[in-house]
Tab-separated table of C-alpha atoms in Angstrom:
chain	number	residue	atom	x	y	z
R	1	UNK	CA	-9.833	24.524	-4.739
R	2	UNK	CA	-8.356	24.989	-1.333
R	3	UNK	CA	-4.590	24.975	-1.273
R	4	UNK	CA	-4.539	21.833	0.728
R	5	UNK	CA	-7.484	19.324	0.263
R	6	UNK	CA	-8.487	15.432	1.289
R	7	UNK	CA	-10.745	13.042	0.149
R	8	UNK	CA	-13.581	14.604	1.860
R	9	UNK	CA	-13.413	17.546	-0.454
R	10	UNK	CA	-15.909	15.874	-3.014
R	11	UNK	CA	-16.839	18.904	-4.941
R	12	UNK	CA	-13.478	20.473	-4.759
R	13	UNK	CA	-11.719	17.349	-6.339
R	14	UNK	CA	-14.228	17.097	-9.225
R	15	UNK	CA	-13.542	20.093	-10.643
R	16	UNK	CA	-9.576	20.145	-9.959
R	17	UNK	CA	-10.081	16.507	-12.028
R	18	UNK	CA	-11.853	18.242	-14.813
R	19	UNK	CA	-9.692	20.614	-14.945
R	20	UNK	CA	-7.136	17.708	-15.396
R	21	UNK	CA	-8.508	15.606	-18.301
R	22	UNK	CA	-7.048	18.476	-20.441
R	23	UNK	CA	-3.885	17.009	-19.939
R	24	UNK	CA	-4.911	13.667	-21.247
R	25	UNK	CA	-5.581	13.914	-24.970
R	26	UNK	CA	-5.408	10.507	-25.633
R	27	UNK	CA	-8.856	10.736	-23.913
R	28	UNK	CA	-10.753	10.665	-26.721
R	29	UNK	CA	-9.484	7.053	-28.204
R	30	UNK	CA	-9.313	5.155	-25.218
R	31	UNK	CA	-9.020	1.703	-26.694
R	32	UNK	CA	-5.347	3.102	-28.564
R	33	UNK	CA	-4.302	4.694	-25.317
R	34	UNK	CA	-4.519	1.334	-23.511
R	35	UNK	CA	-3.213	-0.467	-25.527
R	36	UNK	CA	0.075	1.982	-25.888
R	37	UNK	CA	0.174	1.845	-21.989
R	38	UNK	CA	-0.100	-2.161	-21.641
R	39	UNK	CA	3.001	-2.638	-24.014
R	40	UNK	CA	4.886	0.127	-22.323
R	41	UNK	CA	4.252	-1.574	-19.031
R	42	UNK	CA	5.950	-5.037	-20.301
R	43	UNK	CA	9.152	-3.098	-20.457
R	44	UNK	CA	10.055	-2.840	-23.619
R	45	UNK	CA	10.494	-0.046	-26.419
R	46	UNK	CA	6.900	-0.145	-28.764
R	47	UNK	CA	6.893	-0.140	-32.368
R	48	UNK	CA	4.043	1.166	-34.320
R	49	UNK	CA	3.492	-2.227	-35.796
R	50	UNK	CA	3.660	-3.915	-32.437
R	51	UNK	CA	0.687	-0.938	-31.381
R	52	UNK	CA	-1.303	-1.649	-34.354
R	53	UNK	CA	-1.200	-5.242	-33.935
R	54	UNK	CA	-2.427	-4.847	-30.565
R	55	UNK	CA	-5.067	-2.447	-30.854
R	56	UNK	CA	-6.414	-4.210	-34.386
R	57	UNK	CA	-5.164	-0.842	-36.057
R	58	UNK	CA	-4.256	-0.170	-39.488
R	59	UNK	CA	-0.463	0.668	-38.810
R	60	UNK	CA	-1.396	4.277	-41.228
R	61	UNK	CA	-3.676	5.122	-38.768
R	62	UNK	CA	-2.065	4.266	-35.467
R	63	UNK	CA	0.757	6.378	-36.674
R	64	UNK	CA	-1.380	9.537	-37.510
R	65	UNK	CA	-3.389	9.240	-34.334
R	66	UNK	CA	0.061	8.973	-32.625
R	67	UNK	CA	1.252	12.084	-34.516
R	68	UNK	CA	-1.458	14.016	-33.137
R	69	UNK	CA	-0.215	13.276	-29.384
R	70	UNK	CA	1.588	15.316	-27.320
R	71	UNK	CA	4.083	13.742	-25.032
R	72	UNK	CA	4.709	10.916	-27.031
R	73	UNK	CA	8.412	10.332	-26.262
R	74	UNK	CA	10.620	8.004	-28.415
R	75	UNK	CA	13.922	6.708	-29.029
R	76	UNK	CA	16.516	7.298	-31.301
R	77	UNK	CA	15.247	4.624	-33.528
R	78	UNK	CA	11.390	5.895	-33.248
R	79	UNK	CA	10.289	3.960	-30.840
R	80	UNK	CA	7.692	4.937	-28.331
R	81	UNK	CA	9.279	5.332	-25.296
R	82	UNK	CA	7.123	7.007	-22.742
R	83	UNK	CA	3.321	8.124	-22.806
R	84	UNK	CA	1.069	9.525	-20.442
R	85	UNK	CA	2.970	9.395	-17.369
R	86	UNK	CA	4.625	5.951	-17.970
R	87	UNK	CA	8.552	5.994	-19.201
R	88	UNK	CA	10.949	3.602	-19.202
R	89	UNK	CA	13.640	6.057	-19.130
R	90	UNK	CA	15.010	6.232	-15.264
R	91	UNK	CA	13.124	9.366	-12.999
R	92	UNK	CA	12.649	9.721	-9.402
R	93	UNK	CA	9.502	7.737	-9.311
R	94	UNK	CA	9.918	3.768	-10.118
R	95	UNK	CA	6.929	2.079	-10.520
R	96	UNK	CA	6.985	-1.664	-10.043
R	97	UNK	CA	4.590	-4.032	-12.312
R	98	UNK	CA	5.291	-7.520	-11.557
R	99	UNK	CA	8.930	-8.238	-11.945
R	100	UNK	CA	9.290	-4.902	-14.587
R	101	UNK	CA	10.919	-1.958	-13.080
R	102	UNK	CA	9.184	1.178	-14.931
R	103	UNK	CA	8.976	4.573	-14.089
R	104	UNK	CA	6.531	7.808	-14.307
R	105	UNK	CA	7.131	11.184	-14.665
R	106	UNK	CA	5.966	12.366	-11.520
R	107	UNK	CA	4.647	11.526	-8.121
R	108	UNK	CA	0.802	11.475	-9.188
R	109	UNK	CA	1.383	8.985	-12.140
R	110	UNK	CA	2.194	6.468	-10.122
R	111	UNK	CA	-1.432	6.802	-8.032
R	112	UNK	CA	-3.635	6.744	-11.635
R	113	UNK	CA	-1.189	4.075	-13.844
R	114	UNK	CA	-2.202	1.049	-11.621
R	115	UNK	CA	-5.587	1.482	-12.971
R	116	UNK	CA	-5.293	1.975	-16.360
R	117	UNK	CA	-2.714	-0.976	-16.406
R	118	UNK	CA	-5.400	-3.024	-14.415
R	119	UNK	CA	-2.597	-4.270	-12.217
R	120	UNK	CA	-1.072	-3.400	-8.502
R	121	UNK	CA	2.173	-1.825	-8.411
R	122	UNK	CA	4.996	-1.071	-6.361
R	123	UNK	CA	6.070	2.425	-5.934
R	124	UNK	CA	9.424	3.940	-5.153
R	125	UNK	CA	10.163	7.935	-4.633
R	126	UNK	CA	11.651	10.644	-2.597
R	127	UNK	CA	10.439	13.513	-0.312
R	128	UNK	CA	11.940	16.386	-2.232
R	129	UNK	CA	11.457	18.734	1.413
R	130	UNK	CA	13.268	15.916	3.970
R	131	UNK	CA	15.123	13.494	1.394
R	132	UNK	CA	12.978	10.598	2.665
R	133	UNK	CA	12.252	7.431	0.879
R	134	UNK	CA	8.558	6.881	0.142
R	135	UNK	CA	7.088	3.788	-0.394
R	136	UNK	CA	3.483	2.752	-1.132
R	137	UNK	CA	1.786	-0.024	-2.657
R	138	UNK	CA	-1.270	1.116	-5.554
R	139	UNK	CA	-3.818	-1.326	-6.727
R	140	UNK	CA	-6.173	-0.134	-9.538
R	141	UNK	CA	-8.830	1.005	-6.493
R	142	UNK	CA	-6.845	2.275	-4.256
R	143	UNK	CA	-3.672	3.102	-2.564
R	144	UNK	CA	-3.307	-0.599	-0.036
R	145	UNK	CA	-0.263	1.210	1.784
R	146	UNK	CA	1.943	3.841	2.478
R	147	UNK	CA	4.934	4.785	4.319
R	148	UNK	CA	5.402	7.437	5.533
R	149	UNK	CA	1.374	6.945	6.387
R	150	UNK	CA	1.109	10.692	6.117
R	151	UNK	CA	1.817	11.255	2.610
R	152	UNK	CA	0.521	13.882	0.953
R	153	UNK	CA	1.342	14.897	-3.242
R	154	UNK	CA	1.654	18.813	-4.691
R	155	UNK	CA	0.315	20.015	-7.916
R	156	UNK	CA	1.499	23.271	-9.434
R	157	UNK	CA	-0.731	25.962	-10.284
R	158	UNK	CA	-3.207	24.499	-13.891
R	159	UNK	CA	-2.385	27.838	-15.153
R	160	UNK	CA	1.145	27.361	-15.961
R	161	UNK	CA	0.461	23.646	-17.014
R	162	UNK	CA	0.973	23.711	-20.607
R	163	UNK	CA	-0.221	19.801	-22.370
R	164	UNK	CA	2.367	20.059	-25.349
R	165	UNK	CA	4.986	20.148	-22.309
R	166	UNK	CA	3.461	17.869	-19.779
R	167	UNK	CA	6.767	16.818	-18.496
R	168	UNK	CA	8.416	20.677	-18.260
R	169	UNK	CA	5.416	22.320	-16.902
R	170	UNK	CA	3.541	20.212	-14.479
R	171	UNK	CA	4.906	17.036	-13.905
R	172	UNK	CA	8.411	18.227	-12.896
R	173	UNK	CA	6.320	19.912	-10.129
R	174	UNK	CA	4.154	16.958	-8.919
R	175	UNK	CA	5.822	15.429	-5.463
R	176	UNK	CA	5.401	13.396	-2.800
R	177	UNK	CA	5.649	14.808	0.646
R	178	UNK	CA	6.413	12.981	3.711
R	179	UNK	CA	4.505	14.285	6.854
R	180	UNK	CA	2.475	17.456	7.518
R	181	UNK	CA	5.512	19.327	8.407
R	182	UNK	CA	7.111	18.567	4.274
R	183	UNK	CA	3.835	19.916	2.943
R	184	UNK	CA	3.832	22.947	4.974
R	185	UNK	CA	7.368	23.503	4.236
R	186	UNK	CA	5.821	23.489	0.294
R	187	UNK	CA	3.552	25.250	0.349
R	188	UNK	CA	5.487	28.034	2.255
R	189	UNK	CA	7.481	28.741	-0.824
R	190	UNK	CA	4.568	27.738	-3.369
R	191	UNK	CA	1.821	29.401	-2.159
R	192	UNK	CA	-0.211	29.228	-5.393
R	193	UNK	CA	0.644	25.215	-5.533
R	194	UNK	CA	-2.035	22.633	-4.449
R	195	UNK	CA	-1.423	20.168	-2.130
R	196	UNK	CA	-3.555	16.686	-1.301
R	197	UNK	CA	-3.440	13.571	0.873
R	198	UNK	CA	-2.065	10.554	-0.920
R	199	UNK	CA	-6.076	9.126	-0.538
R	200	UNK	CA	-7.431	12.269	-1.964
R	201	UNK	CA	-5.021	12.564	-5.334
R	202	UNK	CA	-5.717	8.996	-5.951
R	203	UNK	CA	-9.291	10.030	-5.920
R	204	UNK	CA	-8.214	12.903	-8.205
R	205	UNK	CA	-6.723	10.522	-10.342
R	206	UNK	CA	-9.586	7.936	-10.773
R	207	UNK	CA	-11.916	11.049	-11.625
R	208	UNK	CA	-9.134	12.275	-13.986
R	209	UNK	CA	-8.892	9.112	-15.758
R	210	UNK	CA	-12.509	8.308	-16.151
R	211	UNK	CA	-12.678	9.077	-19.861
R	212	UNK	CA	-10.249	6.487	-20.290
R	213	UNK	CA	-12.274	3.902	-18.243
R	214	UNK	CA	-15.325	4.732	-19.324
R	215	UNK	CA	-15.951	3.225	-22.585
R	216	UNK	CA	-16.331	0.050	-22.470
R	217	UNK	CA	-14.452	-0.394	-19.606
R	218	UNK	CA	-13.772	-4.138	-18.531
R	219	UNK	CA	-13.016	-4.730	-22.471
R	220	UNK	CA	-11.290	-1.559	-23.003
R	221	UNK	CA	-8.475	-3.167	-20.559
R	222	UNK	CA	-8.473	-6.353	-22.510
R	223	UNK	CA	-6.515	-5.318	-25.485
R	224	UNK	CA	-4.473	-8.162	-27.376
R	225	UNK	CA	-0.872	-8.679	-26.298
């Protein structure tokens, strides 16, 4: 993978989104992961009874698939909290569903969660390089705008990405950079980091995600509320 990349880099992105899927576990049930994601995204704490009501779960083994989940964060009374990039716990990066204000870990969530919520979403950050506001709109196929319009997103090096600490080893590295000159500036200091055009880490993103699509897809995204 070149250290900076667009969408034209077909080959390039496919295996940097391979790569990815690693940190994705909940990959492999697709239906729960959904599911966990949709409630998240109406803003609200999730119980385990809530999830296995809405995944048509035995509430024994939504709990034991859960306990097998990195990344899973909860609250002080056990409730889910954040998963898989979504949080409702305040970060740099709000993500706007509707009237809910959320939030994602990192820049990149914010390009893959409109998808796998199967809605559009506003989306808030920062330029960590010029202290710029950024400001896009992402629709489940694609990112409609952006501003700055030259917006590109970095990605630290996989090999110090560890899954069981998503958040402290990879996401606290993901960014958005406004203009050429911002990713430069990156990547003069982070020479081993990757950087992308906003199109072409959406693109990483759908590829990324595709397990979770896959399935079943249009009724994989039509889990009970």
């Amino acid at each position: 993978m070149r250290r900076s990349a667009d969408a034209s880099d077909v080959d390039g992105l496919e295996a940097f989104a391979r790569a990815l899927q690693s940190t994705f576990p909940a990959r492999h049930d697709a239906p729960l992961a959904l599911a966990l994601l949709r409630l998240l995204s109406d803003g609200r704490p999730v119980t385990a009874t809530a999830l296995a009501r809405a995944a048509n779960r035995g509430e024994g083994e939504v709990a034991r698939r859960l306990g097998n989940w990195p990344n899973v964060e909860r609250d002080e009374t056990g409730h889910i909290v954040a998963f898989s990039g979504l949080t409702l716990r305040p970060t740099a990066h709000e993500l706007r569903v509707g009237t809910r204000q959320l939030h994602t870990w990192c820049a990149w969530d914010t390009l893959f969660l409109p998808a796998l919520l199967g809605a559009t979403a506003d989306v808030r950050s920062t330029c960590p390089i010029t202290g710029s506001v950024v400001e896009l709109v992402v629709a489940p196929d694609g990112v409609r705008s952006a501003r700055p319009a030259d917006l590109h997103v970095s990605f630290p090096p996989l090999k110090v990405t560890d899954t069981a600490d998503i958040t402290g080893s990879f996401c606290c590295h993901v960014h958005f950079l406004a203009g050429a000159d911002a990713a430069r500036s990156w990547q003069e200091t982070r020479a081993d980091d990757v950087v992308l055009d906003v199109d072409a880490a959406f693109e990483l993103g759908r590829r990324a995600v595709s397990a979770l699509l896959e399935p079943g897809s249009p009724t994989v995204m039509e889990v009970s509320r």
